[in-house]
Every structure is written in C-alpha cells, then in structure tokens.
Amino acid sequence: MLLFVLFLYGPMISVLVLSFQGPSASLNFPLRDPSLIWFDELFNPTRVGDVPGAFSRSLPLALVVMVLTVLISVTAGFGFRHRFRGSGPLFYMAIASLIIPGLVLSIGILVTAQFLGLSASWYGTALGAHLTWTLPFGLLIMFAILGRLSPSYEEAAFDLGASRWQSIKDVVVPIVFPGMIAVALFGFTLSYDEFPRSWLTVGTRNTLPLEIWTMTTNVTSPALYALGTVTTVISFFVIAVALGSIILIQRRRSK
C-alpha cells in the first residue's frame, strides 16, 4: 500500500517541486534558483498559451455541468423510485455513454451540430458532451441512495399532515443531501479535467485540459508544472469542501 501511495503521489510531488524552478532552469531536477516566476507567467502570459482565458471557460463550464448533473440526477432518481413502462431500456440508454469512447462521442456531437447548422462552442456542444460523461455517474449514485431510502419516512410525514412537496423538501432531501454533494463533486471534477469529449466540441476557444495539451506540443517550460500545481490545489480544495460539508451535516444530525 505504501508503494502504491508513493507511485500515486510521487509524480504530483515532483510537479509541485519543479514548479518553483528559476527562470534559467530546465524541466528536470535539480531545483535551481527557486522563484515564483512561472506562476506569474500563468496569469501574465508572455511565453505560454492563454491559460487565464482557458481557465475562465473551464471553471464556469464545470460549475454549470455540476448544477445540471445534480438537478437531473436527483429528479431522475425520484422518477425511478417506482417502476414504469420502459424504465429498464431508458436506464441503460442513460448510462450507455459510460462505455462509448469519449473521442467517438465528441465526433458524433460535432457532426450532429453541423447537420443542425450549429457551431461548436464551450457553452453549447461542449456542455452537452460533458453531461454525457457526468450524468451516468450522478444517476448511479442517486439511484443507489434513493433505492435504499425507506418509504416510511415519507409516510410518517404524510401522517403528520405534510404535502408531497413538503415531505420531499423537509424530509427526503436532508437525508440524501450528502449523496447530492457527492454527485456535485463528480460533476465538477469530471467536467473540469475532461479532454476527449472536449477536443472537437469546444470550438475555437480551448478549455484548460486542451490548453495544457497544446502547451505540451508547442511550449515546453516549467509553466506546465506551475499550472499542474494550481489545478491540483483547486481539485483538492473542491474535494475538501465536499467532504467537509458531508462531515458537518453528519455532525448536525448526530446532535
């Protein structure tokens, strides 16, 4: 287990250290003339790509995907609590995109958009492409959570005079809220670093993963390491917020 952890976090630590290389240093060890020049290069680019612009597109896209993933997954979870005609085929169609290669799906979305006379954009076609990746995970999580939820809680709320909406808002949602946070976490992180489904659907303006890929082919400098450090910190921050929210909710319930 220790060897696995070292293998998992060793490259991440190396990137973190090398991101503080000096202006005349190379991409390899040893660390020379430590400085923050490459972090400044990210936000005031002179030799690297449009990292601020790519980040300004990736972050809103990930947030919108996160919100839509939560809303659609929760409502679908409620809908699938009871069997209905066609529920089986509909479920398998909803999660089929998990096994479809992302690049193939990206090509299909681009061809369909061109057939409909639509242009590829990060807020249009890319948004739909990302949802094909995040929604199956959100659906599976909410199906599992709501499938284990006992109907007795809602029946008790009805006996106390609650309406259908009140029982969902005041009883069911607080119980499944940690699961909703997990769905939000999946939606954000999967969209934020998605590459195959973004490649042909974002249009002429790159998202952050595409910008990083462009930098590896055109501009090779320690700015890549600085960018890796920033994105890693953001990812860990989002995970910490999600886990902290779940712990806080559990503590309030225990009281």
Coordinates of C-alpha atoms in Angstrom, one line a residue:
M1 CA 0.0 0.0 0.0
L2 CA 2.9 2.4 0.8
L3 CA 4.5 1.7 -2.6
F4 CA 1.2 2.3 -4.3
V5 CA 0.8 5.7 -2.5
L6 CA 4.3 6.7 -3.4
F7 CA 3.6 5.7 -7.0
L8 CA 0.4 7.7 -7.0
Y9 CA 1.6 10.9 -5.3
G10 CA 5.3 10.8 -6.3
P11 CA 4.7 12.5 -9.7
M12 CA 2.4 15.0 -8.2
I13 CA 5.1 16.0 -5.6
S14 CA 7.7 16.2 -8.4
V15 CA 5.5 18.6 -10.3
L16 CA 4.9 20.7 -7.2
V17 CA 8.7 21.0 -6.5
L18 CA 9.6 21.7 -10.1
S19 CA 7.0 24.4 -10.5
F20 CA 9.3 26.6 -8.4
Q21 CA 12.2 26.4 -10.9
G22 CA 14.1 29.6 -11.6
P23 CA 13.9 31.5 -15.0
S24 CA 17.1 29.8 -16.3
A25 CA 16.3 26.2 -15.0
S26 CA 15.2 23.2 -17.1
L27 CA 12.3 20.8 -16.8
N28 CA 14.3 18.3 -14.8
F29 CA 15.9 18.1 -11.4
P30 CA 17.8 19.6 -9.6
L31 CA 15.8 22.6 -8.5
R32 CA 17.7 25.8 -9.3
D33 CA 17.1 29.4 -8.2
P34 CA 13.7 28.8 -6.7
S35 CA 11.2 31.5 -7.6
L36 CA 7.5 32.2 -8.4
I37 CA 8.2 33.3 -12.0
W38 CA 6.3 30.5 -13.6
F39 CA 3.2 31.1 -11.5
D40 CA 3.3 34.8 -12.6
E41 CA 3.7 33.5 -16.2
L42 CA 0.4 31.8 -15.9
F43 CA -1.6 34.9 -15.1
N44 CA 0.5 37.3 -17.2
P45 CA 1.5 35.1 -20.1
T46 CA 4.3 36.2 -22.4
R47 CA 5.7 32.8 -23.4
V48 CA 2.9 30.3 -22.7
G49 CA -0.7 29.9 -24.1
D50 CA -3.9 31.6 -23.0
V51 CA -4.1 29.9 -19.6
P52 CA -6.3 32.7 -17.9
G53 CA -8.8 32.5 -20.8
A54 CA -8.9 28.7 -20.8
F55 CA -9.4 28.7 -17.0
S56 CA -12.2 31.3 -17.4
R57 CA -14.0 28.9 -19.7
S58 CA -13.3 25.6 -17.8
L59 CA -14.5 26.9 -14.4
P60 CA -17.9 28.2 -15.5
L61 CA -18.4 25.1 -17.7
A62 CA -17.6 22.8 -14.8
L63 CA -19.9 24.7 -12.4
V64 CA -22.8 24.6 -14.9
V65 CA -22.3 20.9 -15.5
M66 CA -22.2 20.4 -11.8
V67 CA -25.5 22.1 -11.2
L68 CA -27.2 20.4 -14.1
T69 CA -25.9 17.0 -13.1
V70 CA -27.3 17.4 -9.6
L71 CA -30.7 18.6 -10.8
I72 CA -31.2 16.0 -13.4
S73 CA -29.8 13.1 -11.3
V74 CA -31.9 13.9 -8.3
T75 CA -35.1 14.3 -10.3
A76 CA -34.4 11.2 -12.3
G77 CA -33.7 9.3 -9.1
F78 CA -37.1 10.3 -7.7
G79 CA -38.7 9.2 -11.0
F80 CA -37.0 5.8 -11.0
R81 CA -38.1 5.0 -7.4
H82 CA -41.1 3.3 -8.9
R83 CA -41.1 1.0 -11.9
F84 CA -42.8 2.3 -15.0
R85 CA -43.1 1.0 -18.6
G86 CA -39.8 1.4 -20.4
S87 CA -37.8 2.2 -17.3
G88 CA -35.3 -0.6 -18.0
P89 CA -34.3 0.4 -21.5
L90 CA -34.3 4.1 -20.5
F91 CA -31.9 3.4 -17.7
Y92 CA -29.5 1.5 -19.9
M93 CA -29.7 4.2 -22.5
A94 CA -28.9 6.8 -19.9
I95 CA -25.7 5.1 -18.7
A96 CA -24.6 3.8 -22.2
S97 CA -22.3 6.8 -22.7
L98 CA -20.0 5.3 -20.0
I99 CA -18.8 2.7 -22.4
I100 CA -18.7 4.8 -25.5
P101 CA -15.2 6.2 -26.2
G102 CA -15.1 9.9 -25.5
L103 CA -13.5 10.9 -28.7
V104 CA -16.1 8.9 -30.8
L105 CA -18.8 10.7 -28.9
S106 CA -17.2 14.0 -29.5
I107 CA -17.1 13.3 -33.2
G108 CA -20.8 12.4 -33.2
I109 CA -21.8 15.5 -31.3
L110 CA -19.8 17.7 -33.7
V111 CA -21.3 16.0 -36.8
T112 CA -24.8 16.4 -35.4
A113 CA -24.3 20.0 -34.6
Q114 CA -23.0 20.7 -38.1
F115 CA -26.0 18.9 -39.5
L116 CA -28.3 21.1 -37.5
G117 CA -26.4 24.3 -38.5
L118 CA -24.9 24.9 -35.1
S119 CA -21.4 25.9 -34.4
A120 CA -19.2 24.2 -31.7
S121 CA -18.8 26.2 -28.5
W122 CA -17.7 25.5 -25.0
Y123 CA -21.0 26.7 -23.6
G124 CA -23.1 24.7 -26.1
T125 CA -21.9 21.5 -27.7
A126 CA -19.2 21.0 -25.0
L127 CA -21.7 21.4 -22.3
G128 CA -23.8 18.6 -23.8
A129 CA -20.7 16.4 -24.3
H130 CA -19.7 16.8 -20.7
L131 CA -23.2 15.9 -19.4
T132 CA -22.9 12.6 -21.3
W133 CA -20.0 11.8 -19.0
T134 CA -21.1 13.2 -15.7
L135 CA -24.8 12.2 -15.7
P136 CA -24.3 8.4 -15.7
F137 CA -22.2 8.7 -12.5
G138 CA -24.7 11.1 -10.9
L139 CA -27.6 8.8 -11.9
L140 CA -26.0 5.7 -10.5
I141 CA -25.2 7.4 -7.2
M142 CA -28.7 8.8 -6.8
F143 CA -30.4 5.5 -7.8
A144 CA -28.3 3.7 -5.1
I145 CA -29.1 6.3 -2.4
L146 CA -32.8 6.7 -3.1
G147 CA -33.2 3.0 -3.6
R148 CA -32.1 2.4 0.0
L149 CA -34.3 5.2 1.3
S150 CA -37.2 3.7 3.3
P151 CA -40.7 5.0 2.3
S152 CA -41.6 5.0 6.0
Y153 CA -40.0 8.5 6.4
E154 CA -42.3 10.0 3.8
E155 CA -45.3 8.0 5.2
A156 CA -44.6 9.5 8.6
A157 CA -44.5 13.0 7.1
F158 CA -47.8 12.4 5.4
D159 CA -49.4 11.2 8.6
L160 CA -48.2 14.5 10.2
G161 CA -50.0 16.5 7.5
A162 CA -47.2 17.2 5.2
S163 CA -47.8 17.6 1.5
R164 CA -45.9 15.8 -1.2
W165 CA -43.6 18.7 -1.8
Q166 CA -43.1 19.3 2.0
S167 CA -42.1 15.6 2.5
I168 CA -39.5 15.8 -0.2
K169 CA -38.2 19.3 0.8
D170 CA -38.1 18.8 4.6
V171 CA -37.6 15.0 4.9
V172 CA -36.1 13.3 1.9
V173 CA -33.7 16.0 0.6
P174 CA -32.0 16.5 4.0
I175 CA -31.5 12.7 4.2
V176 CA -30.0 12.3 0.7
F177 CA -28.1 15.6 0.8
P178 CA -24.6 14.0 1.3
G179 CA -25.3 12.0 -1.8
M180 CA -26.2 15.2 -3.7
I181 CA -22.8 16.6 -2.6
A182 CA -21.1 13.5 -3.9
V183 CA -22.9 13.9 -7.3
A184 CA -21.9 17.6 -7.4
L185 CA -18.3 16.6 -6.7
F186 CA -18.3 14.1 -9.6
G187 CA -20.0 16.6 -11.9
F188 CA -17.4 19.3 -11.2
T189 CA -14.2 17.2 -11.3
L190 CA -15.2 15.1 -14.3
S191 CA -16.0 18.2 -16.3
Y192 CA -13.1 20.3 -15.1
D193 CA -10.5 17.9 -16.5
E194 CA -12.3 16.3 -19.4
F195 CA -10.3 16.1 -22.6
P196 CA -11.7 13.6 -25.2
R197 CA -15.2 14.9 -25.1
S198 CA -13.9 18.5 -25.3
W199 CA -11.5 18.1 -28.1
L200 CA -13.9 18.6 -31.0
T201 CA -16.8 20.2 -29.2
V202 CA -15.4 23.4 -27.6
G203 CA -14.9 25.2 -30.9
T204 CA -12.0 27.6 -31.4
R205 CA -11.5 28.5 -27.7
N206 CA -9.8 25.9 -25.6
T207 CA -10.7 24.7 -22.2
L208 CA -7.9 24.2 -19.6
P209 CA -7.2 20.5 -20.5
L210 CA -6.9 21.3 -24.2
E211 CA -4.7 24.3 -23.4
I212 CA -2.4 22.1 -21.3
W213 CA -2.2 19.6 -24.2
T214 CA -1.4 22.5 -26.6
M215 CA 1.4 23.7 -24.3
T216 CA 3.0 20.2 -24.2
T217 CA 3.2 20.3 -28.0
N218 CA 4.2 23.9 -28.6
V219 CA 5.7 25.5 -25.5
T220 CA 7.6 23.3 -23.0
S221 CA 8.6 25.2 -19.9
P222 CA 8.2 24.9 -16.1
A223 CA 4.9 26.9 -16.5
L224 CA 3.4 23.5 -17.2
Y225 CA 4.4 22.4 -13.7
A226 CA 3.0 25.6 -12.2
L227 CA -0.3 25.0 -14.0
G228 CA -0.3 21.5 -12.7
T229 CA 0.2 22.7 -9.2
V230 CA -2.6 25.3 -9.4
T231 CA -5.1 22.8 -10.8
T232 CA -4.1 20.2 -8.2
V233 CA -4.7 22.7 -5.4
I234 CA -8.1 23.6 -6.9
S235 CA -9.1 20.0 -7.1
F236 CA -8.1 19.2 -3.6
F237 CA -9.9 22.3 -2.4
V238 CA -13.1 21.2 -4.1
I239 CA -12.8 17.7 -2.6
A240 CA -12.1 19.2 0.9
V241 CA -15.2 21.4 0.7
A242 CA -17.3 18.5 -0.4
L243 CA -16.0 16.1 2.4
G244 CA -16.2 18.9 5.0
S245 CA -19.8 19.6 4.1
I246 CA -20.7 15.9 4.5
I247 CA -18.9 15.7 7.9
L248 CA -20.7 18.9 9.0
I249 CA -24.1 17.5 8.0
Q250 CA -23.4 14.2 9.8
R251 CA -22.4 16.1 13.0
R252 CA -25.5 18.2 13.0
R253 CA -27.6 15.1 12.5
S254 CA -25.9 13.3 15.4
K255 CA -26.8 16.3 17.7

